[in-house]
GROMACS .gro file of N, CA, C and O in nm:
model
  380
    1MET      N    1   9.288   4.746   6.047
    1MET     CA    2   9.237   4.640   6.130
    1MET      C    3   9.093   4.611   6.088
    1MET      O    4   9.015   4.702   6.063
    2TYR      N    5   9.062   4.485   6.077
    2TYR     CA    6   8.928   4.441   6.039
    2TYR      C    7   8.867   4.363   6.155
    2TYR      O    8   8.935   4.291   6.225
    3THR      N    9   8.736   4.378   6.170
    3THR     CA   10   8.665   4.303   6.272
    3THR      C   11   8.576   4.201   6.204
    3THR      O   12   8.502   4.234   6.112
    4VAL      N   13   8.584   4.077   6.249
    4VAL     CA   14   8.498   3.972   6.198
    4VAL      C   15   8.376   3.967   6.289
    4VAL      O   16   8.389   3.948   6.410
    5ALA      N   17   8.259   3.985   6.231
    5ALA     CA   18   8.138   3.992   6.312
    5ALA      C   19   8.034   3.891   6.263
    5ALA      O   20   8.032   3.853   6.146
    6MET      N   21   7.949   3.851   6.355
    6MET     CA   22   7.836   3.765   6.325
    6MET      C   23   7.710   3.845   6.356
    6MET      O   24   7.706   3.918   6.455
    7TYR      N   25   7.610   3.834   6.271
    7TYR     CA   26   7.485   3.906   6.293
    7TYR      C   27   7.375   3.808   6.326
    7TYR      O   28   7.362   3.703   6.264
    8LEU      N   29   7.296   3.843   6.428
    8LEU     CA   30   7.184   3.760   6.471
    8LEU      C   31   7.055   3.840   6.465
    8LEU      O   32   7.053   3.960   6.493
    9LYS      N   33   6.947   3.770   6.433
    9LYS     CA   34   6.813   3.828   6.443
    9LYS      C   35   6.756   3.779   6.576
    9LYS      O   36   6.758   3.659   6.605
   10VAL      N   37   6.706   3.872   6.656
   10VAL     CA   38   6.658   3.838   6.789
   10VAL      C   39   6.522   3.901   6.811
   10VAL      O   40   6.500   4.018   6.781
   11LYS      N   41   6.430   3.822   6.864
   11LYS     CA   42   6.299   3.872   6.907
   11LYS      C   43   6.300   3.866   7.059
   11LYS      O   44   6.322   3.760   7.118
   12VAL      N   45   6.280   3.980   7.124
   12VAL     CA   46   6.293   3.991   7.270
   12VAL      C   47   6.156   4.009   7.335
   12VAL      O   48   6.074   4.087   7.289
   13THR      N   49   6.135   3.936   7.444
   13THR     CA   50   6.018   3.955   7.528
   13THR      C   51   6.067   4.005   7.663
   13THR      O   52   6.143   3.936   7.732
   14ALA      N   53   6.027   4.127   7.699
   14ALA     CA   54   6.065   4.186   7.827
   14ALA      C   55   5.961   4.150   7.933
   14ALA      O   56   5.849   4.111   7.900
   15LEU      N   57   5.999   4.164   8.059
   15LEU     CA   58   5.913   4.136   8.174
   15LEU      C   59   5.859   3.993   8.175
   15LEU      O   60   5.745   3.969   8.213
   16ALA      N   61   5.941   3.899   8.133
   16ALA     CA   62   5.901   3.759   8.135
   16ALA      C   63   5.916   3.704   8.277
   16ALA      O   64   5.995   3.755   8.356
   17LYS      N   65   5.840   3.603   8.310
   17LYS     CA   66   5.853   3.541   8.442
   17LYS      C   67   5.983   3.464   8.455
   17LYS      O   68   6.039   3.453   8.563
   18LYS      N   69   6.032   3.410   8.343
   18LYS     CA   70   6.153   3.329   8.345
   18LYS      C   71   6.238   3.365   8.223
   18LYS      O   72   6.185   3.380   8.113
   19GLU      N   73   6.369   3.380   8.244
   19GLU     CA   74   6.458   3.405   8.131
   19GLU      C   75   6.471   3.277   8.050
   19GLU      O   76   6.487   3.169   8.105
   20ARG      N   77   6.464   3.295   7.917
   20ARG     CA   78   6.465   3.179   7.830
   20ARG      C   79   6.525   3.217   7.695
   20ARG      O   80   6.506   3.328   7.648
   21ILE      N   81   6.596   3.123   7.634
   21ILE     CA   82   6.652   3.143   7.501
   21ILE      C   83   6.607   3.026   7.414
   21ILE      O   84   6.624   2.910   7.452
   22SER      N   85   6.549   3.057   7.300
   22SER     CA   86   6.509   2.955   7.204
   22SER      C   87   6.577   2.985   7.072
   22SER      O   88   6.566   3.096   7.020
   23LYS      N   89   6.645   2.885   7.018
   23LYS     CA   90   6.712   2.902   6.889
   23LYS      C   91   6.616   2.856   6.779
   23LYS      O   92   6.575   2.741   6.776
   24ILE      N   93   6.580   2.949   6.691
   24ILE     CA   94   6.486   2.920   6.584
   24ILE      C   95   6.561   2.867   6.462
   24ILE      O   96   6.519   2.772   6.399
   25SER      N   97   6.672   2.931   6.429
   25SER     CA   98   6.759   2.886   6.320
   25SER      C   99   6.902   2.923   6.356
   25SER      O  100   6.927   2.969   6.467
   26SER      N  101   6.994   2.905   6.264
   26SER     CA  102   7.135   2.929   6.296
   26SER      C  103   7.162   3.075   6.332
   26SER      O  104   7.258   3.104   6.403
   27ASP      N  105   7.078   3.168   6.285
   27ASP     CA  106   7.101   3.310   6.314
   27ASP      C  107   6.980   3.380   6.374
   27ASP      O  108   6.974   3.502   6.377
   28THR      N  109   6.881   3.305   6.423
   28THR     CA  110   6.759   3.365   6.478
   28THR      C  111   6.728   3.306   6.616
   28THR      O  112   6.727   3.184   6.633
   29PHE      N  113   6.704   3.396   6.712
   29PHE     CA  114   6.677   3.355   6.850
   29PHE      C  115   6.553   3.426   6.903
   29PHE      O  116   6.524   3.540   6.865
   30LEU      N  117   6.483   3.360   6.994
   30LEU     CA  118   6.380   3.421   7.077
   30LEU      C  119   6.437   3.427   7.218
   30LEU      O  120   6.481   3.324   7.271
   31ILE      N  121   6.441   3.547   7.276
   31ILE     CA  122   6.498   3.563   7.410
   31ILE      C  123   6.397   3.632   7.500
   31ILE      O  124   6.345   3.738   7.465
   32SER      N  125   6.369   3.572   7.615
   32SER     CA  126   6.282   3.632   7.716
   32SER      C  127   6.369   3.675   7.834
   32SER      O  128   6.451   3.597   7.881
   33VAL      N  129   6.349   3.799   7.879
   33VAL     CA  130   6.426   3.852   7.992
   33VAL      C  131   6.330   3.906   8.097
   33VAL      O  132   6.217   3.943   8.067
   34ARG      N  133   6.377   3.915   8.221
   34ARG     CA  134   6.293   3.962   8.331
   34ARG      C  135   6.290   4.114   8.343
   34ARG      O  136   6.203   4.169   8.408
   35GLU      N  137   6.386   4.182   8.281
   35GLU     CA  138   6.397   4.327   8.294
   35GLU      C  139   6.290   4.399   8.212
   35GLU      O  140   6.235   4.345   8.118
   36LYS      N  141   6.266   4.524   8.251
   36LYS     CA  142   6.173   4.610   8.178
   36LYS      C  143   6.239   4.659   8.049
   36LYS      O  144   6.361   4.675   8.042
   37ALA      N  145   6.155   4.688   7.950
   37ALA     CA  146   6.207   4.743   7.825
   37ALA      C  147   6.248   4.889   7.842
   37ALA      O  148   6.337   4.938   7.773
   38ALA      N  149   6.186   4.958   7.937
   38ALA     CA  150   6.214   5.101   7.958
   38ALA      C  151   6.357   5.121   8.007
   38ALA      O  152   6.409   5.045   8.088
   39GLY      N  153   6.419   5.224   7.954
   39GLY     CA  154   6.553   5.260   7.999
   39GLY      C  155   6.663   5.171   7.944
   39GLY      O  156   6.777   5.181   7.987
   40GLY      N  157   6.631   5.081   7.853
   40GLY     CA  158   6.732   4.995   7.793
   40GLY      C  159   6.775   4.879   7.879
   40GLY      O  160   6.873   4.810   7.847
   41ALA      N  161   6.705   4.851   7.988
   41ALA     CA  162   6.744   4.741   8.078
   41ALA      C  163   6.733   4.606   8.008
   41ALA      O  164   6.820   4.521   8.023
   42ALA      N  165   6.626   4.585   7.932
   42ALA     CA  166   6.609   4.458   7.861
   42ALA      C  167   6.716   4.442   7.754
   42ALA      O  168   6.771   4.334   7.735
   43ASN      N  169   6.748   4.549   7.682
   43ASN     CA  170   6.852   4.544   7.580
   43ASN      C  171   6.987   4.508   7.642
   43ASN      O  172   7.062   4.426   7.587
   44ALA      N  173   7.019   4.569   7.753
   44ALA     CA  174   7.146   4.541   7.820
   44ALA      C  175   7.153   4.395   7.864
   44ALA      O  176   7.257   4.330   7.850
   45ARG      N  177   7.044   4.341   7.913
   45ARG     CA  178   7.041   4.201   7.956
   45ARG      C  179   7.056   4.107   7.837
   45ARG      O  180   7.127   4.007   7.846
   46VAL      N  181   6.992   4.139   7.725
   46VAL     CA  182   7.006   4.056   7.605
   46VAL      C  183   7.151   4.054   7.559
   46VAL      O  184   7.206   3.948   7.528
   47CYS      N  185   7.216   4.169   7.557
   47CYS     CA  186   7.358   4.176   7.517
   47CYS      C  187   7.445   4.096   7.613
   47CYS      O  188   7.538   4.028   7.572
   48SER      N  189   7.414   4.103   7.741
   48SER     CA  190   7.489   4.028   7.841
   48SER      C  191   7.473   3.877   7.821
   48SER      O  192   7.570   3.801   7.829
   49ILE      N  193   7.353   3.834   7.794
   49ILE     CA  194   7.326   3.692   7.772
   49ILE      C  195   7.403   3.643   7.649
   49ILE      O  196   7.469   3.539   7.652
   50LEU      N  197   7.395   3.718   7.540
   50LEU     CA  198   7.461   3.676   7.416
   50LEU      C  199   7.613   3.678   7.429
   50LEU      O  200   7.681   3.592   7.374
   51SER      N  201   7.667   3.775   7.502
   51SER     CA  202   7.813   3.778   7.518
   51SER      C  203   7.862   3.659   7.599
   51SER      O  204   7.973   3.612   7.579
   52GLY      N  205   7.779   3.608   7.688
   52GLY     CA  206   7.816   3.489   7.764
   52GLY      C  207   7.808   3.361   7.683
   52GLY      O  208   7.872   3.261   7.716
   53MET      N  209   7.732   3.362   7.574
   53MET     CA  210   7.718   3.244   7.490
   53MET      C  211   7.836   3.226   7.395
   53MET      O  212   7.866   3.115   7.353
   54TYR      N  213   7.902   3.336   7.359
   54TYR     CA  214   8.010   3.330   7.261
   54TYR      C  215   8.138   3.382   7.325
   54TYR      O  216   8.156   3.501   7.341
   55VAL      N  217   8.226   3.293   7.364
   55VAL     CA  218   8.354   3.332   7.422
   55VAL      C  219   8.459   3.323   7.312
   55VAL      O  220   8.473   3.220   7.246
   56VAL      N  221   8.531   3.432   7.290
   56VAL     CA  222   8.630   3.439   7.184
   56VAL      C  223   8.766   3.465   7.246
   56VAL      O  224   8.784   3.563   7.318
   57GLU      N  225   8.861   3.377   7.217
   57GLU     CA  226   8.997   3.392   7.266
   57GLU      C  227   9.001   3.414   7.418
   57GLU      O  228   9.074   3.498   7.470
   58GLY      N  229   8.917   3.341   7.490
   58GLY     CA  230   8.916   3.347   7.635
   58GLY      C  231   8.847   3.467   7.696
   58GLY      O  232   8.851   3.487   7.816
   59LYS      N  233   8.781   3.549   7.615
   59LYS     CA  234   8.710   3.665   7.670
   59LYS      C  235   8.577   3.685   7.600
   59LYS      O  236   8.554   3.632   7.492
   60LYS      N  237   8.490   3.760   7.665
   60LYS     CA  238   8.359   3.786   7.607
   60LYS      C  239   8.372   3.883   7.489
   60LYS      O  240   8.446   3.980   7.496
   61PRO      N  241   8.297   3.859   7.384
   61PRO     CA  242   8.305   3.947   7.268
   61PRO      C  243   8.222   4.074   7.287
   61PRO      O  244   8.139   4.083   7.378
   62ARG      N  245   8.245   4.170   7.201
   62ARG     CA  246   8.164   4.293   7.202
   62ARG      C  247   8.032   4.261   7.134
   62ARG      O  248   8.028   4.212   7.022
   63VAL      N  249   7.923   4.289   7.201
   63VAL     CA  250   7.789   4.266   7.148
   63VAL      C  251   7.718   4.400   7.142
   63VAL      O  252   7.717   4.475   7.241
   64ARG      N  253   7.660   4.431   7.026
   64ARG     CA  254   7.589   4.559   7.015
   64ARG      C  255   7.465   4.542   6.930
   64ARG      O  256   7.459   4.456   6.842
   65ILE      N  257   7.367   4.626   6.958
   65ILE     CA  258   7.243   4.625   6.881
   65ILE      C  259   7.262   4.715   6.760
   65ILE      O  260   7.293   4.834   6.774
   66VAL      N  261   7.243   4.657   6.642
   66VAL     CA  262   7.261   4.732   6.518
   66VAL      C  263   7.132   4.805   6.483
   66VAL      O  264   7.134   4.922   6.445
   67SER      N  265   7.020   4.736   6.496
   67SER     CA  266   6.890   4.800   6.472
   67SER      C  267   6.787   4.739   6.565
   67SER      O  268   6.802   4.626   6.611
   68GLY      N  269   6.682   4.815   6.593
   68GLY     CA  270   6.575   4.768   6.679
   68GLY      C  271   6.591   4.805   6.825
   68GLY      O  272   6.544   4.734   6.912
   69HIS      N  273   6.655   4.918   6.852
   69HIS     CA  274   6.677   4.960   6.991
   69HIS      C  275   6.547   4.972   7.069
   69HIS      O  276   6.545   4.945   7.189
   70THR      N  277   6.440   5.016   7.004
   70THR     CA  278   6.312   5.036   7.073
   70THR      C  279   6.206   4.936   7.027
   70THR      O  280   6.088   4.954   7.056
   71SER      N  281   6.247   4.832   6.958
   71SER     CA  282   6.155   4.733   6.904
   71SER      C  283   6.188   4.595   6.963
   71SER      O  284   6.303   4.568   6.997
   72PRO      N  285   6.089   4.507   6.971
   72PRO     CA  286   6.119   4.371   7.016
   72PRO      C  287   6.206   4.294   6.916
   72PRO      O  288   6.279   4.203   6.954
   73SER      N  289   6.197   4.329   6.788
   73SER     CA  290   6.277   4.263   6.685
   73SER      C  291   6.407   4.340   6.666
   73SER      O  292   6.405   4.459   6.638
   74LYS      N  293   6.519   4.271   6.680
   74LYS     CA  294   6.649   4.338   6.677
   74LYS      C  295   6.745   4.263   6.586
   74LYS      O  296   6.733   4.143   6.565
   75ILE      N  297   6.844   4.337   6.537
   75ILE     CA  298   6.959   4.277   6.471
   75ILE      C  299   7.077   4.309   6.559
   75ILE      O  300   7.102   4.424   6.593
   76ILE      N  301   7.150   4.205   6.597
   76ILE     CA  302   7.260   4.219   6.692
   76ILE      C  303   7.390   4.173   6.627
   76ILE      O  304   7.394   4.071   6.558
   77SER      N  305   7.495   4.251   6.648
   77SER     CA  306   7.627   4.219   6.598
   77SER      C  307   7.714   4.168   6.712
   77SER      O  308   7.716   4.226   6.820
   78ILE      N  309   7.785   4.057   6.685
   78ILE     CA  310   7.878   4.001   6.783
   78ILE      C  311   8.016   3.998   6.717
   78ILE      O  312   8.035   3.930   6.616
   79ASP      N  313   8.109   4.075   6.772
   79ASP     CA  314   8.245   4.080   6.719
   79ASP      C  315   8.320   3.955   6.763
   79ASP      O  316   8.343   3.934   6.881
   80LEU      N  317   8.358   3.874   6.667
   80LEU     CA  318   8.422   3.746   6.697
   80LEU      C  319   8.574   3.755   6.703
   80LEU      O  320   8.637   3.683   6.777
   81ALA      N  321   8.632   3.841   6.620
   81ALA     CA  322   8.778   3.852   6.620
   81ALA      C  323   8.818   3.980   6.549
   81ALA      O  324   8.742   4.037   6.472
   82GLN      N  325   8.938   4.025   6.578
   82GLN     CA  326   8.997   4.138   6.508
   82GLN      C  327   9.121   4.088   6.438
   82GLN      O  328   9.203   4.017   6.497
   83THR      N  329   9.133   4.123   6.313
   83THR     CA  330   9.249   4.080   6.236
   83THR      C  331   9.321   4.201   6.182
   83THR      O  332   9.261   4.305   6.156
   84HIS      N  333   9.449   4.187   6.167
   84HIS     CA  334   9.532   4.291   6.108
   84HIS      C  335   9.578   4.239   5.973
   84HIS      O  336   9.644   4.136   5.967
   85GLU      N  337   9.541   4.309   5.869
   85GLU     CA  338   9.584   4.268   5.736
   85GLU      C  339   9.725   4.317   5.713
   85GLU      O  340   9.755   4.434   5.732
   86ARG      N  341   9.811   4.228   5.672
   86ARG     CA  342   9.951   4.264   5.646
   86ARG      C  343   9.978   4.241   5.499
   86ARG      O  344   9.950   4.136   5.444
   87PHE      N  345  10.032   4.344   5.439
   87PHE     CA  346  10.067   4.335   5.298
   87PHE      C  347  10.213   4.293   5.287
   87PHE      O  348  10.297   4.340   5.363
   88PRO      N  349  10.245   4.207   5.193
   88PRO     CA  350  10.385   4.166   5.178
   88PRO      C  351  10.471   4.285   5.134
   88PRO      O  352  10.424   4.372   5.062
   89GLU      N  353  10.592   4.285   5.181
   89GLU     CA  354  10.686   4.390   5.143
   89GLU      C  355  10.718   4.373   4.995
   89GLU      O  356  10.745   4.263   4.948
   90ASN      N  357  10.711   4.483   4.923
   90ASN     CA  358  10.746   4.481   4.782
   90ASN      C  359  10.855   4.588   4.761
   90ASN      O  360  10.823   4.706   4.751
   91PRO      N  361  10.980   4.547   4.752
   91PRO     CA  362  11.087   4.646   4.745
   91PRO      C  363  11.084   4.731   4.620
   91PRO      O  364  11.136   4.841   4.618
   92GLU      N  365  11.022   4.683   4.513
   92GLU     CA  366  11.019   4.758   4.388
   92GLU      C  367  10.904   4.857   4.384
   92GLU      O  368  10.896   4.940   4.295
   93GLY      N  369  10.810   4.847   4.475
   93GLY     CA  370  10.699   4.939   4.480
   93GLY      C  371  10.588   4.908   4.380
   93GLY      O  372  10.495   4.986   4.363
   94ASP      N  373  10.596   4.795   4.313
   94ASP     CA  374  10.490   4.756   4.217
   94ASP      C  375  10.369   4.707   4.293
   94ASP      O  376  10.377   4.650   4.401
   95ILE      N  377  10.257   4.726   4.229
   95ILE     CA  378  10.133   4.680   4.290
   95ILE      C  379  10.096   4.545   4.234
   95ILE      O  380  10.115   4.512   4.125
   0.00000   0.00000   0.00000
């Protein structure tokens, strides 16, 4: 099984007065959240916001932080789909 993922670069501002999302380019966002950075609350909110932006097959996708857990600059992976690769039956066993 293969997972098709999209990667985003995100710059996060914690403890903002107002939640805000700014798209800088096709794969770069500035996100302001009201939660504190301590304890991963801001990270959880960022993942929640991004999962709500991308609905795949009628459900929210898996969003995870790949790098930057303790930094304002993060790389985030969004799983868009899972595919099963099927090989054709070859009765002779040739490759």
